[in-house]
Coordinates of C-alpha atoms in Angstrom, one line a residue:
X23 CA 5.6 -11.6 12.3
X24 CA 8.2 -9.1 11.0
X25 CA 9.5 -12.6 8.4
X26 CA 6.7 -13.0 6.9
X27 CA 6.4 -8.6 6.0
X28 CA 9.3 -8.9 5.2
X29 CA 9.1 -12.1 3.2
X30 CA 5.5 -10.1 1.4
X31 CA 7.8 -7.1 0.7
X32 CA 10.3 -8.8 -0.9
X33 CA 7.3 -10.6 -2.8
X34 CA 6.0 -7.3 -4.1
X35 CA 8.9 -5.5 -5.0
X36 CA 9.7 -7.1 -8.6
X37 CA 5.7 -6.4 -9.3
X38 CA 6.7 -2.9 -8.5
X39 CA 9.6 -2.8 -10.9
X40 CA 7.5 -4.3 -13.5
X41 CA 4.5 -1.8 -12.7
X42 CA 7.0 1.1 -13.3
X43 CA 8.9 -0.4 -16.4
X44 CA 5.2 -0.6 -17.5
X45 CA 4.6 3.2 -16.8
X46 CA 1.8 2.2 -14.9
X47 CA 2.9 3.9 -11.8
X48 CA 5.6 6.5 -11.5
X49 CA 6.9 5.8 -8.0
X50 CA 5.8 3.1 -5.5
X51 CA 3.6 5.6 -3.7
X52 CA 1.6 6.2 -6.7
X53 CA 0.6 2.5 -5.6
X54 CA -1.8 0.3 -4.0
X55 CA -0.6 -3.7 -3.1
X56 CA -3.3 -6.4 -3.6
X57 CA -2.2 -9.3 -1.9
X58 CA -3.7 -12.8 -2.4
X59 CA -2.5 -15.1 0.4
X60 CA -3.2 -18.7 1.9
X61 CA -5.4 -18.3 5.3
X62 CA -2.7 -18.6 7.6
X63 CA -0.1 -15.9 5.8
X64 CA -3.4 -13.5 5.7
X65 CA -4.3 -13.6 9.2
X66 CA -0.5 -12.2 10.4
X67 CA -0.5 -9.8 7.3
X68 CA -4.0 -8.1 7.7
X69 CA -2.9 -8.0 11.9
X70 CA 0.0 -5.4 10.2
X71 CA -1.3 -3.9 7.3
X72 CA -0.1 -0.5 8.2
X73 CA 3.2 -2.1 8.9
X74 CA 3.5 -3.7 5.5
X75 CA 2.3 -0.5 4.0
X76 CA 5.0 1.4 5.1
X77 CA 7.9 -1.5 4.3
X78 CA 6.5 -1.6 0.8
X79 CA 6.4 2.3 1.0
X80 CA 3.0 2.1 -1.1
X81 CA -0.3 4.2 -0.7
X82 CA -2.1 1.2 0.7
X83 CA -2.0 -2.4 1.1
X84 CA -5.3 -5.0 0.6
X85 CA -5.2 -8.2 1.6
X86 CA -7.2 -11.2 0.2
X87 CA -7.4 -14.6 1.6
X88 CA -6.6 -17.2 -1.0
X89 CA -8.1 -20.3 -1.0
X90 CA -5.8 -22.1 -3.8
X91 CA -2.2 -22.0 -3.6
X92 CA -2.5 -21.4 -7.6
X93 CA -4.0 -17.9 -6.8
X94 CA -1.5 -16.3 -4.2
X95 CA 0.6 -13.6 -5.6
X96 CA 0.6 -9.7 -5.5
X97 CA -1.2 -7.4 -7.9
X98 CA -0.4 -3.7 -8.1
X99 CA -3.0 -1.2 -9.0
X100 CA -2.8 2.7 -9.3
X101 CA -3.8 4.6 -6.6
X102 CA -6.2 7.0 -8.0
X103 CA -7.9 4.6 -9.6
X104 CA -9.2 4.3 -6.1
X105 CA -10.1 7.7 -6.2
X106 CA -8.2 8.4 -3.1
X107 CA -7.0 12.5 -3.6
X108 CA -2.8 13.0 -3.0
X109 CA -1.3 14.1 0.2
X110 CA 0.3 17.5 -0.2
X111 CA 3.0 16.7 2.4
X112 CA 3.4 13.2 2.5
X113 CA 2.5 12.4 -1.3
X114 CA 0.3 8.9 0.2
X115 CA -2.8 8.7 -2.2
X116 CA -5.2 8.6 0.9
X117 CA -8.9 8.1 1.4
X118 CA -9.1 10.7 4.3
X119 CA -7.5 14.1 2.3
X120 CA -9.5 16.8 2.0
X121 CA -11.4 15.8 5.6
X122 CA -10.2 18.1 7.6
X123 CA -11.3 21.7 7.0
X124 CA -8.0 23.3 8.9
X125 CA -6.2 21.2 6.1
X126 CA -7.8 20.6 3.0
X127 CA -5.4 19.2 1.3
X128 CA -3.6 16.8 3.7
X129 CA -4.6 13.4 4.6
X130 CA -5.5 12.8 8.3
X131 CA -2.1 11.5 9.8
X132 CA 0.0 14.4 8.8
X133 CA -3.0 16.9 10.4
X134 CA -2.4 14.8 13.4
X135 CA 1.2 15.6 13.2
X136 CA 0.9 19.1 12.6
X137 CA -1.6 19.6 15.0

């Protein structure tokens, strides 16, 4: 398991270089992953999603099964064009900040650290 995210990161770091040469995103947490893979690569790599988010270091990672070889690949798109608000501790674009009224503006893992 731990090939293949590691295989898919070093698949979607040259789509993050271009993304930032392309001032589309600023640092690789201003990002999300799309990830279009063959059934059998998708299975393992939605099974560790929040693995492969943190090897890629991105916001969040999606994974789409693929049904032509032709159309796997890796698309980056911009976090807040998600509309996902941006941890004030952790800097993740995240679905959950602003959830929790003890801490408006933090998304729900680093409440649960703090808590």
């Amino acid at each position: 398991v731990w090939a293949t995210l590691f295989s898919l990161r070093e698949r979607a770091l040259p789509e993050l270089e271009k993304a930032r040469q392309a001032k589309q995103i600023g640092k690789s947490l201003d990002a999300v992953l799309h990830f279009d893979l063959l059934p059998a690569e998708s299975s393992a790599a939605q099974a560790h999603q929040e693995e492969l988010r943190e090897l890629a270091n991105v916001s969040g990672v999606f994974i789409h099964v693929a049904e032509d070889p032709a159309t796997v690949g890796v698309r980056v798109q911009m976090a807040s064009e998600l509309g996902w608000p941006k941890c004030e501790r952790c800097w993740h674009y995240e679905a959950d900040v602003g959830q929790h009224a003890s801490h408006p503006s933090l998304c729900g893992r680093c409440v649960a650290v703090l808590s």
